[in-house]
């Protein structure tokens, strides 16, 4: 019983460590995605729907990009900003509120202003997400070890108390 309790607590630490890695990977993928989107909008002057076709999405951002592209068919019923916000909130749950807020601010600018202003909005969002990624990446190794270690220790302490 004690081994099972220790393993269960350690697995909680592992789950938390994986969440951090998932957030880190998502931020990296989003930055790459937004960079391509910026180039498509600013350099090639592509409409947003066509630009989304050119954007390569990774493991964590594919569902966001695909759903956003599909939902653009309902653009007359809802604004682009509404569609973008719904997709951010539904398909990027691993991001924290500040990161979602930065993306939602970007959604208010895309498709609404000229290419230069859209590129500036994309750059602001990318800078914010890149900063978050850098901080998270720097702390990732130590925090992963901490969560796994803390989970295992809590399991051991609980096992000792119950014995």
mmCIF file of C-alpha atoms in Angstrom, residues 30-40 122-123 126:
data_model
loop_
_atom_site.group_PDB
_atom_site.id
_atom_site.type_symbol
_atom_site.label_atom_id
_atom_site.label_comp_id
_atom_site.label_asym_id
_atom_site.label_seq_id
_atom_site.Cartn_x
_atom_site.Cartn_y
_atom_site.Cartn_z
ATOM 1 C CA UNK A 30 3.031 29.628 -31.313
ATOM 2 C CA UNK A 31 6.011 31.904 -31.863
ATOM 3 C CA UNK A 32 6.978 30.005 -35.009
ATOM 4 C CA UNK A 33 3.385 30.045 -36.198
ATOM 5 C CA UNK A 34 2.959 33.772 -35.589
ATOM 6 C CA UNK A 35 6.247 34.544 -37.358
ATOM 7 C CA UNK A 36 5.019 32.807 -40.517
ATOM 8 C CA UNK A 37 1.631 34.489 -40.189
ATOM 9 C CA UNK A 38 3.339 37.879 -39.904
ATOM 10 C CA UNK A 39 5.382 37.240 -43.028
ATOM 11 C CA UNK A 40 2.334 36.110 -44.969
ATOM 12 C CA UNK A 122 2.030 40.215 -34.222
ATOM 13 C CA UNK A 123 5.498 41.398 -33.174
ATOM 14 C CA UNK A 126 5.495 37.339 -30.260
#
